XYZ file of C-alpha atoms in Angstrom:
605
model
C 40.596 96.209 125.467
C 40.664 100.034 126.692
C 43.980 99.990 128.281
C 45.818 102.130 126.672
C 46.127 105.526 127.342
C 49.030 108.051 127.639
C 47.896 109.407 130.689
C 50.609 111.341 132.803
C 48.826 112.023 136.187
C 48.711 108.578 138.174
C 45.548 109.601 139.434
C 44.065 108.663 135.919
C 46.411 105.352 135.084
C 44.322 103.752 138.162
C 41.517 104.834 136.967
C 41.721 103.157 133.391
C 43.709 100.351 134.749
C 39.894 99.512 136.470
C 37.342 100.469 134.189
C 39.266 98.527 131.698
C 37.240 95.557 132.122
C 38.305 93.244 129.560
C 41.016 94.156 127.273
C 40.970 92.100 128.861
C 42.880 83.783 128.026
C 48.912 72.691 128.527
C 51.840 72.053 126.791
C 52.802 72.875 123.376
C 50.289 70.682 121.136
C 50.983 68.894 117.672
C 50.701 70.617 114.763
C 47.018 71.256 113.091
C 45.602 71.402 109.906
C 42.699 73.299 108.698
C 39.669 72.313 107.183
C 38.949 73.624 103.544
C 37.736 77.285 103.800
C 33.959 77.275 102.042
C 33.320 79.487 99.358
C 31.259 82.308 101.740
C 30.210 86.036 101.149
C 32.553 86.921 103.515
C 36.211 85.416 102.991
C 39.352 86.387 103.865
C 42.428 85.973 101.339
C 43.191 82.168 100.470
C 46.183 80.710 102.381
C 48.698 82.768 104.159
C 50.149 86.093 103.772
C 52.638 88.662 103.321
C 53.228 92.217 102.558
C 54.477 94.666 99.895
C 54.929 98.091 101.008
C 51.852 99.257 102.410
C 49.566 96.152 101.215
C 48.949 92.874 102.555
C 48.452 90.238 100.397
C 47.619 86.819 99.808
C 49.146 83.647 98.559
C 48.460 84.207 95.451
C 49.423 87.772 95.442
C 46.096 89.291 95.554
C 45.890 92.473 98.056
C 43.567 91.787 100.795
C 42.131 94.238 103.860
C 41.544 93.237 107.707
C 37.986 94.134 108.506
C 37.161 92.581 111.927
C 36.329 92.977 115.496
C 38.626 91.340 118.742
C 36.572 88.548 120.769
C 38.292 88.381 124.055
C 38.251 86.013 127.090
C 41.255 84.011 126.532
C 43.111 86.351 128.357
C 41.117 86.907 131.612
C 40.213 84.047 134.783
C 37.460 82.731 132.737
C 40.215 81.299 130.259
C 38.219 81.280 126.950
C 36.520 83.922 124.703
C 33.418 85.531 126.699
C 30.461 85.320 125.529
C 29.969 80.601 125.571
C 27.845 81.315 128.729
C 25.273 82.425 126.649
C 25.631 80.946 123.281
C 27.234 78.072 120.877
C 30.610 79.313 119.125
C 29.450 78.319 115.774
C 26.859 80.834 115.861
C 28.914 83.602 117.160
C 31.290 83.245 114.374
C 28.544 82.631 111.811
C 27.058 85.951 112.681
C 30.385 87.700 112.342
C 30.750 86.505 108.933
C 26.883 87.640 108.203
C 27.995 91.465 109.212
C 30.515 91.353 106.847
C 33.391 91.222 109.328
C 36.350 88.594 108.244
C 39.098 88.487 110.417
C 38.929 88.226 114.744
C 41.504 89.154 116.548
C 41.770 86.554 119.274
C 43.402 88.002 122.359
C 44.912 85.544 125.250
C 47.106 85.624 127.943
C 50.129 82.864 128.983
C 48.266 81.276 131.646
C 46.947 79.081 128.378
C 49.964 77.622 128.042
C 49.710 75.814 131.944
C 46.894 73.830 130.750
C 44.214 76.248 131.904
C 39.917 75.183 132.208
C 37.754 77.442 130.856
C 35.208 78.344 132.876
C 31.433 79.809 132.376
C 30.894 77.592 129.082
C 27.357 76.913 128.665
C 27.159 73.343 127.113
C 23.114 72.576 127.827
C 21.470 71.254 124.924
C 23.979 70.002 122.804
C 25.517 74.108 122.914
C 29.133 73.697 122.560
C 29.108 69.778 122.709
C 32.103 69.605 121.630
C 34.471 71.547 123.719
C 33.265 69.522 127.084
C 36.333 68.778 128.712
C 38.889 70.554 126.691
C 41.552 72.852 127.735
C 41.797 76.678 126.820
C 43.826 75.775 123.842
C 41.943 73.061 123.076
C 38.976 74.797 122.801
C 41.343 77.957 120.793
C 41.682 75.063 118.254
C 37.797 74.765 117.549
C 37.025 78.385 117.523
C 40.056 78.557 114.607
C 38.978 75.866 112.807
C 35.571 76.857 112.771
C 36.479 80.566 111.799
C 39.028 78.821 108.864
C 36.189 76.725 107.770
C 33.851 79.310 106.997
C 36.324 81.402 105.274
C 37.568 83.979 108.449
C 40.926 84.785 109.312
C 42.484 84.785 112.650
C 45.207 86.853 114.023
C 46.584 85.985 117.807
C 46.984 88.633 120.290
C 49.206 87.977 123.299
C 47.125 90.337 125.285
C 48.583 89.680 128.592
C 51.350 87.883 130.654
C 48.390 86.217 133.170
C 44.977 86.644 133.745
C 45.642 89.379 136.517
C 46.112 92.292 134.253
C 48.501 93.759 131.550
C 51.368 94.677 131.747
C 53.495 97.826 130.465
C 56.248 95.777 129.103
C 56.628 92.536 127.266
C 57.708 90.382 130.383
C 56.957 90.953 134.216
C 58.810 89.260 137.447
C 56.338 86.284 137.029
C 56.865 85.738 133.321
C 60.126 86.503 132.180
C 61.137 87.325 128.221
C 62.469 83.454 127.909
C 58.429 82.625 128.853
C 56.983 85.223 126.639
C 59.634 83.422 123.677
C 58.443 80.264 124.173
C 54.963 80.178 124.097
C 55.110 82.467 121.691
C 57.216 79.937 119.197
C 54.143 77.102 121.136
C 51.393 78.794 119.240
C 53.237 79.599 115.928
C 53.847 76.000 116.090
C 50.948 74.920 117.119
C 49.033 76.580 113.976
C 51.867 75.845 110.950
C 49.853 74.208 108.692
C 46.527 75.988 109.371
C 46.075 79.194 107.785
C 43.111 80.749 108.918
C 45.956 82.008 111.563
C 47.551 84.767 109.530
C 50.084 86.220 112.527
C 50.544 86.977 115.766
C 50.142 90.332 117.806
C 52.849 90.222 120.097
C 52.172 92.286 123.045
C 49.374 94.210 123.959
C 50.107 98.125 124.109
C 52.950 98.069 125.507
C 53.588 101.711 127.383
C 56.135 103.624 129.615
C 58.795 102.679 130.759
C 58.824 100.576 126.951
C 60.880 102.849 124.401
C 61.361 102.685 120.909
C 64.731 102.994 119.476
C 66.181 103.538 122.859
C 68.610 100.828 122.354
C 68.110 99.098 126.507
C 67.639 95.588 126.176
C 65.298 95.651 128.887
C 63.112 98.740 127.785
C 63.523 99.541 124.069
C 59.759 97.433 122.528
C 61.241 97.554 119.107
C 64.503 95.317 120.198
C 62.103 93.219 121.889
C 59.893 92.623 119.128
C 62.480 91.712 117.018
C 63.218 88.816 119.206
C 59.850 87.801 119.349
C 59.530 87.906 115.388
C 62.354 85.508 115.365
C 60.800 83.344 117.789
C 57.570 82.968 115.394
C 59.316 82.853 112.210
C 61.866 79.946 113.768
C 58.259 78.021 113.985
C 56.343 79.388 111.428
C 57.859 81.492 108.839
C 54.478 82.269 107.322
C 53.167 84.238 109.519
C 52.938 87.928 109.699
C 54.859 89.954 112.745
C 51.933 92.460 113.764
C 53.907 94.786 116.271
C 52.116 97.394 117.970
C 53.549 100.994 119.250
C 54.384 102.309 122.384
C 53.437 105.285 124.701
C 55.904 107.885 124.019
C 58.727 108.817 121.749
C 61.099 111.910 121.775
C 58.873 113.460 124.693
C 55.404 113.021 122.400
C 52.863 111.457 124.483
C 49.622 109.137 122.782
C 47.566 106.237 123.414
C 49.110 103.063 124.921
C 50.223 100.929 121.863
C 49.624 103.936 119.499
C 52.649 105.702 118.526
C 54.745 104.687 116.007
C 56.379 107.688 115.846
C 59.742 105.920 115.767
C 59.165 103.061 113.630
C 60.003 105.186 110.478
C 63.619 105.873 111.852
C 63.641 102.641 113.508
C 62.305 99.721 112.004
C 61.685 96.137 113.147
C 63.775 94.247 110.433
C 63.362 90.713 110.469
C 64.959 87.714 108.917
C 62.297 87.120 106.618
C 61.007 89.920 104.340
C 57.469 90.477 104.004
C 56.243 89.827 107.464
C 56.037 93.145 109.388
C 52.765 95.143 109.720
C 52.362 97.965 112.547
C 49.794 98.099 114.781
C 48.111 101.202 116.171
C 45.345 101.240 118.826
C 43.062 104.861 119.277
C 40.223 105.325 121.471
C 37.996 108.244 121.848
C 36.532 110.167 125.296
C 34.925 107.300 126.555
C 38.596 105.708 127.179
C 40.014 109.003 128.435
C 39.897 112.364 127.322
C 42.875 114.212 125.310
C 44.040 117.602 124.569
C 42.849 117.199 120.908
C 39.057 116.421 121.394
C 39.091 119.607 123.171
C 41.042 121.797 120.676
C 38.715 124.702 118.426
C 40.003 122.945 115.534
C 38.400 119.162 116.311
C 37.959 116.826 114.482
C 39.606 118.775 111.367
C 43.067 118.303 113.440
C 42.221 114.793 113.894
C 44.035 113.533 110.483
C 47.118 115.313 111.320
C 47.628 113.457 114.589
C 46.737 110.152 113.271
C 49.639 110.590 110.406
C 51.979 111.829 112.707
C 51.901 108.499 115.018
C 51.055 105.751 112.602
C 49.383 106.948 109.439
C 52.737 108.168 108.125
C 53.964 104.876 107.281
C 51.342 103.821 105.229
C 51.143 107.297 103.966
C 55.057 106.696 102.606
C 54.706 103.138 101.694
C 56.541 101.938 104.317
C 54.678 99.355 105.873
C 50.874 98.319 106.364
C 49.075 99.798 109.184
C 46.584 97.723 110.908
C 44.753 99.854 113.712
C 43.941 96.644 116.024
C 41.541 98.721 118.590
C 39.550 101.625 118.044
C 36.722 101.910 120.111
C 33.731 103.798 121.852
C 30.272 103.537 123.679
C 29.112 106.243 121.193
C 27.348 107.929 124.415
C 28.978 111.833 123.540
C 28.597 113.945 120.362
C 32.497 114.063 120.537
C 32.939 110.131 120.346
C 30.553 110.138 117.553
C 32.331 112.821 115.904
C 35.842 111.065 116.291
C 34.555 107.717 114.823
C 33.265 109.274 111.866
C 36.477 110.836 111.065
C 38.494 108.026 111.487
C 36.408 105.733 109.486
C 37.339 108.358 106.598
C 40.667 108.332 107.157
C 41.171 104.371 107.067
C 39.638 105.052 103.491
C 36.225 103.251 102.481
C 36.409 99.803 100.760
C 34.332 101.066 98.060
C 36.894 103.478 96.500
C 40.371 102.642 98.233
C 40.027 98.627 97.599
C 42.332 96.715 99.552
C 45.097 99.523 99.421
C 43.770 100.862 102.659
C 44.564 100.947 106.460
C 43.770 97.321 108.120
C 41.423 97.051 111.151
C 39.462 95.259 114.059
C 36.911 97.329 115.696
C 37.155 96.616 120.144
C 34.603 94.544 120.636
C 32.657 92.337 119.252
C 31.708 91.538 123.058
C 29.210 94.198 124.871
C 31.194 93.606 128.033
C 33.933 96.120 127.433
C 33.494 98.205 130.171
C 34.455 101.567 128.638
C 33.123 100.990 124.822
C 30.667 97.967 124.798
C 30.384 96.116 121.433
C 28.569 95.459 118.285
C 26.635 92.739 120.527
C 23.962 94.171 122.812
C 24.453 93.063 126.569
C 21.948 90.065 125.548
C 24.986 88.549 123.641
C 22.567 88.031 120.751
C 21.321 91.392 118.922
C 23.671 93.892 117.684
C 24.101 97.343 118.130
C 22.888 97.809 114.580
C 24.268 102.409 115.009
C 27.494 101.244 116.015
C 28.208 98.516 113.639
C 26.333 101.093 110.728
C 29.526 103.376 111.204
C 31.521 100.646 109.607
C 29.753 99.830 106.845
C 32.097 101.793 104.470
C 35.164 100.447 105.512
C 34.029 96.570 106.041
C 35.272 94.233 103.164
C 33.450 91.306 102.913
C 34.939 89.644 99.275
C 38.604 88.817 99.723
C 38.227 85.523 97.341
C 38.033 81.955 98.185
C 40.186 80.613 100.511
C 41.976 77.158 100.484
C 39.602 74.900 98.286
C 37.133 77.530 97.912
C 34.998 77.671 94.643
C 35.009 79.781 91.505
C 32.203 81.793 90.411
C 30.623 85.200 91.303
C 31.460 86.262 95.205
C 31.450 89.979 94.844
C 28.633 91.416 96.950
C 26.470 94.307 95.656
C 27.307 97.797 97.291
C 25.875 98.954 100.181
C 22.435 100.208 99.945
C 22.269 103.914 100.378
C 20.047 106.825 101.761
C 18.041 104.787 104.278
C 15.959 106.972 105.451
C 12.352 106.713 107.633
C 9.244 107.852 105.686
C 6.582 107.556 107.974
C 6.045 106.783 111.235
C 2.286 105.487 113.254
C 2.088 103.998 116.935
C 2.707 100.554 115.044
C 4.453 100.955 112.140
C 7.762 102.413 110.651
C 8.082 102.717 106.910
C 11.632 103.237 105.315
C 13.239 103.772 101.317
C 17.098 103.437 100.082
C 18.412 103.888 97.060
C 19.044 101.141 94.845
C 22.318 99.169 95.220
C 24.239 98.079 92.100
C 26.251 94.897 91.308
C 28.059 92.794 88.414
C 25.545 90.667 87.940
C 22.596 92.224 89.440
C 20.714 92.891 92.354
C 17.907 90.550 92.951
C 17.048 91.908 96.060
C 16.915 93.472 99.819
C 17.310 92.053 103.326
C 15.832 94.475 105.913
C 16.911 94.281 109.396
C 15.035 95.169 112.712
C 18.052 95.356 115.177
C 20.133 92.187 114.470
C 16.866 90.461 113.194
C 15.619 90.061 109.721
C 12.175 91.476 109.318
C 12.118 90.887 105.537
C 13.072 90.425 102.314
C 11.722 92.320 99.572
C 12.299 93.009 95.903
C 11.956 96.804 96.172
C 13.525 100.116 97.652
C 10.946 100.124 100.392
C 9.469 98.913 103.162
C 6.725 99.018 106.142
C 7.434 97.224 109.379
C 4.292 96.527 111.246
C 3.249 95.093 114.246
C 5.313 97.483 116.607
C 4.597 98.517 120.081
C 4.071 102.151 120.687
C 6.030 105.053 121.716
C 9.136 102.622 121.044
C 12.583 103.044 119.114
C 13.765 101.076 116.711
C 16.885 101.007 114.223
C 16.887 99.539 110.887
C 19.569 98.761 108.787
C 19.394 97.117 104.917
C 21.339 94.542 102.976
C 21.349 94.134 99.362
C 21.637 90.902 97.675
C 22.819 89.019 94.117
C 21.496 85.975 92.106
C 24.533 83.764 93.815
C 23.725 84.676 96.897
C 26.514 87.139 97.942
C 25.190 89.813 100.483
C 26.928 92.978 101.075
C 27.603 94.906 104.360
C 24.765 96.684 106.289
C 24.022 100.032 105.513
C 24.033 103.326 108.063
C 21.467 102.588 110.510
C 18.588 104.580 111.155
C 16.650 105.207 114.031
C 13.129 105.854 114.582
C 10.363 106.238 117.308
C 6.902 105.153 117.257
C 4.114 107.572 118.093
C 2.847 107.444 121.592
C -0.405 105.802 120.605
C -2.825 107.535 123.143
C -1.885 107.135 126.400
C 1.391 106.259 128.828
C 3.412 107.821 131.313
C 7.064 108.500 131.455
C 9.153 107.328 134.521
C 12.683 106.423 135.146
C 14.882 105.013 137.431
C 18.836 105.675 138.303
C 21.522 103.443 139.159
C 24.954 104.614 140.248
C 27.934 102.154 139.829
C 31.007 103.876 141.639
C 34.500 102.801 140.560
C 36.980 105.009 143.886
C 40.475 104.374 144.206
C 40.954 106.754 147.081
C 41.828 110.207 145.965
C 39.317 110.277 143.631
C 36.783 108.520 141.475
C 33.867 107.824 138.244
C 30.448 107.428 138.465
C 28.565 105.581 136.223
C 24.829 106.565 136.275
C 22.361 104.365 134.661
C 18.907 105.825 133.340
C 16.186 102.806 132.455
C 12.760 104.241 131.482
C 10.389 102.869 133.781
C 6.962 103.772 132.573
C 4.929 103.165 129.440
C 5.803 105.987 127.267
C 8.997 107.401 125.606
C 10.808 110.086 127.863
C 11.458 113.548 126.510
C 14.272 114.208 128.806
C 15.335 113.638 132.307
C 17.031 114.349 135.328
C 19.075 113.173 138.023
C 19.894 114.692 141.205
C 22.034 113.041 144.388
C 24.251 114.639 146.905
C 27.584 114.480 147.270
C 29.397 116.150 150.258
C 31.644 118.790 149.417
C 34.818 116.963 150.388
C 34.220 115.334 146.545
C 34.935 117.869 143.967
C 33.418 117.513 140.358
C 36.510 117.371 137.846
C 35.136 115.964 134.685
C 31.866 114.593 133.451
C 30.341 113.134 129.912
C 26.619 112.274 127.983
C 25.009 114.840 130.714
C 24.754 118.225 131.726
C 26.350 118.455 135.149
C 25.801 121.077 137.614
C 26.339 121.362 141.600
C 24.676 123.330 143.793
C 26.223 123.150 147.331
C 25.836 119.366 148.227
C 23.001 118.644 145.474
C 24.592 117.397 141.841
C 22.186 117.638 139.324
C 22.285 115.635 135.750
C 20.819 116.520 132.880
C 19.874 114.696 129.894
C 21.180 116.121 126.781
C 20.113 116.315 122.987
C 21.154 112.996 122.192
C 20.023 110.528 124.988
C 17.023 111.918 126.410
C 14.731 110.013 124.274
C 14.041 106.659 126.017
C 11.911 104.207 124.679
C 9.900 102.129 127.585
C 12.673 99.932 129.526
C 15.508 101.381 127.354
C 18.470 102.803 129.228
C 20.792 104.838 128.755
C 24.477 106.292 131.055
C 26.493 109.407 132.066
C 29.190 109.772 133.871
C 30.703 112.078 136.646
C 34.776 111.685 137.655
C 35.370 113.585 141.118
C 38.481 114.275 142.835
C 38.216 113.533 146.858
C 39.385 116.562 148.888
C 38.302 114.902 152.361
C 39.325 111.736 152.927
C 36.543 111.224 154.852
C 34.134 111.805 152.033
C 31.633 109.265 151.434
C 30.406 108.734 147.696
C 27.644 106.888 148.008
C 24.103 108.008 147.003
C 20.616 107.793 146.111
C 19.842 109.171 142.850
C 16.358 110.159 142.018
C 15.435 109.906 138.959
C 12.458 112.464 136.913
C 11.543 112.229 133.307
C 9.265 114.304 131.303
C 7.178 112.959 128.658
């Protein structure tokens, strides 16, 4: 996960290397074989693949697009994707597929690969029965079956060298290059004859001191991934080589793993043609911030700087790009702003086809410390806004896979112009535009959060039943006569009246992450009363020996020793227990300078 920034002041690499919170996964096991892939709304391309200039494509030579999210847990102490405390696998992966998502990127770590027990797996009424008593890969091997079965794709990230963190180049003291070889020929082994694995990421952002082009054995990541290619293709010469950038190239700076600057000049050239797609990763200001969110000309500059570090070599016909992370919490105007943009530029589904740029949105998990997920922290409902934003750009009809059927699987398009038509203290009513589709629409799902609400026939729609003064997002999914569904539409968002009565209150929570010389609060507003906040404010005090340097989703202001916080256009609108967070970075001055405080928390209503 967020890891990966180009930051040059060592003040701020300790600070991302701990708000990153997930990015962070036995011997070498037989062969396996997939089940047949069912014929499903959303599948991936049948069998395995390859490329042609800037497109991947199938077996059979059909182009095919990456639209997916990364599930991680493999690589951190809990040794298996995050998220099996709370539910059964099956149904996490089922619910991918129903959001129109059809390839997970599967990060892990080599401390799989010493036999490893996954811990916080909830197996209590029958939920995961059937990875009690497995290893990490063992239970890697059910959550790829399952995900070939149902038509997915999976690509494997080697996100770390052990559960303790990541590391800047491919090998560390601990685990050498002839370790990071071997398991990585153990996996592409391990998965030959199953192709719901389509390739392997090799390293995870790698970053300075790594070069490209550099020609040092020990430095230079596009030598190194080279040798790593060969090590996969020796096992499995199917696969695809997904190879990811570095830091910085001829003095330009970017995210960890994001440029590819040099890859044009210097390619990764492998024995086996076909195989090589590059991988960028791009975050927005709830990662870091950068010079360019800041500059007069944002987000208009933002295409420029995206084809100068990877876009160019799709751009040319080089190579497929596949941006592997991208990523935000959506809390600032700017983040929102950034996402849009680059959802344009990977080019919508809907008009680009499969000749566009390959993703997997970070995370599908909410517990990504410095972008959350399309789950909500219940592990259940999704964030319905954030996984709107990719509704354009998700690609949900590849084709059957191996043994799938014939027949009609091409969704309808996405309903359009959702919009809220009325609002009472129980009730929101909503109209879209009619979708269109080869065989005919037949009708709508509507969606309440991650819930269905309804199905209806129509363009419109009144929820009832709601509780007052209360927001509520809505998304809509149209549907054909063989049962093909297509991706969500934007997601709207609206508030029900107040209903007579209620008081606004709130709370605040700060969550302090200090290494020393300086530090970030996190402040978390909840809505404690009975009616929907207008605004609010939070005030603490700080002693002078912590200077303010930076701060996001809130208007900050100090006056001597009292910081005061201010909600702004965006998040001041609470419904009753919603919450919402800002943040504050301060630099420490006096080493003696405590940090901790009470916030007090006012809303107005």
């Amino acid at each position: 996960m967020p890891r990966r920034l180009a930051a040059s002041a060592a003040a701020l690499a300790a600070l991302l290397a701990a708000a990153f919170t997930a990015a962070p996964p036995a011997p070498a096991a037989p062969t396996r074989s997939a089940e047949p892939a069912a014929s499903a709304t959303v599948t991936a391309g049948a069998g395995f693949w390859h490329t042609s200039g800037r497109k991947i494509l199938d077996e059979a030579g059909n182009p095919v697009r990456i639209a997916g999210v990364n599930w991680f847990g493999f690589e951190t102490s809990n040794y298996v994707a995050h998220g099996l405390w709370s539910r059964d696998y099956r149904s996490m992966i089922d619910q991918m597929k129903s959001l129109g998502y059809n390839t997970i990127r599967l990060p892990y770590s080599d401390d799989i690969f010493k036999g490893t027990t996954p811990t916080s797996l909830n197996t209590s009424g029958g939920m995961n029965a059937d990875l009690v008593g497995l290893n990490s890969l063992g239970v890697m091997d059910k959550l790829v079956d399952y995900a070939g079965t149902v038509g997915m794709k999976v690509i494997l990230d080697r996100h770390r060298p052990d559960s303790g963190g990541q590391s800047a180049l491919w090998y560390t003291s601990s685990v050498p290059e002839s370790t990071w070889l071997a398991n990585l020929k153990s996996i592409a082994a391990r998965y030959a004859g199953n192709s719901a694995v389509v390739g392997i990421d090799l390293h995870n952002e790698p970053h300075d001191p790594a070069c490209w082009g550099c020609g040092d054995q020990a430095t230079d990541w596009r030598l190194a991934a080279q040798r790593g290619g060969e090590a996969v293709l020796s096992a499995n010469s199917k696969l695809l080589i997904f190879v990811e950038g570095v830091q910085s190239f001829n003095g330009s700076s970017y995210w960890w793993g994001g440029n590819l600057q040099g890859a044009g000049q210097y390619p990764v050239q492998l024995s086996v043609a076909g195989r090589v797609v590059y991988s960028a990763h791009d975050y927005a200001t709830s990662v870091a911030q950068q010079s360019w969110f800041s500059d007069p000309s944002f987000p208009a500059n933002m295409p420029g700087i995206w084809d100068k570090n990877w876009g160019y070599l799709f751009n040319q016909n080089l190579a497929p790009v596949w941006v592997g992370e991208f990523g935000t919490t959506l809390q600032s105007a700017t983040d929102q702003t950034w996402l849009r943009a680059l959802v344009q530029y990977l080019r919508p589904t809907a008009t680009a086809g499969a000749d566009s740029f390959q993703w997997t949105f970070w995370s599908w998990n909410p517990n990504s410390g410095d972008t959350g997920g399309i789950l909500n922290d219940d592990w259940t409902t999704v964030n319905t806004v954030k996984d709107g934003y990719l509704a354009s750009v998700k690609s949900p009809g590849f084709g059957g896979g191996p043994g799938g059927g014939s027949g009609d699987t091409q969704p309808p398009s996405v309903p359009g112009g959702l919009a809220v038509t009325g609002v009472t203290a129980s009730s929101v009513s909503l109209s879209w535009a009619a979708s269109t589709d080869d065989t005919g629409v037949t009708g709508y799902e509507v969606y309440r959060g991650g819930s269905k609400v309804a199905s209806v026939a129509g363009t419109s729609y009144t929820d009832g039943g709601l509780g007052a003064a209360t927001a509520y997002s809505y998304t809509v999914r149209a549907k054909d006569a063989a049962g093909n569904v297509s991706a969500a539409s934007a997601a709207v968002t609206a508030t029900t009246s107040a209903g007579g009565g209620g008081s606004a209150g709130c709370a605040a929570e700060i969550s302090l992450n200090d290494w020393g010389s300086g530090l970030t609060a996190t402040v978390t507003v909840t809505n404690t009363g009975t009616a929907a906040t207008k605004g609010w404010q939070v005030v603490w005090t700080w002693p002078t020996g912590l200077q303010i340097s930076g701060s996001w989703s809130a208007d900050v202001t100090r006056d001597g020793q009292a910081v005061t916080a201010r909600s702004l256009a965006y998040n001041g609108v609470l419904a009753p227990a919603a919450s919402t967070a800002f943040g504050v970075q301060a630099t420490r001055t006096d080493a003696s300078a405590a940090a901790s405080a009470t916030p007090v928390c006012t809303a107005t209503s």
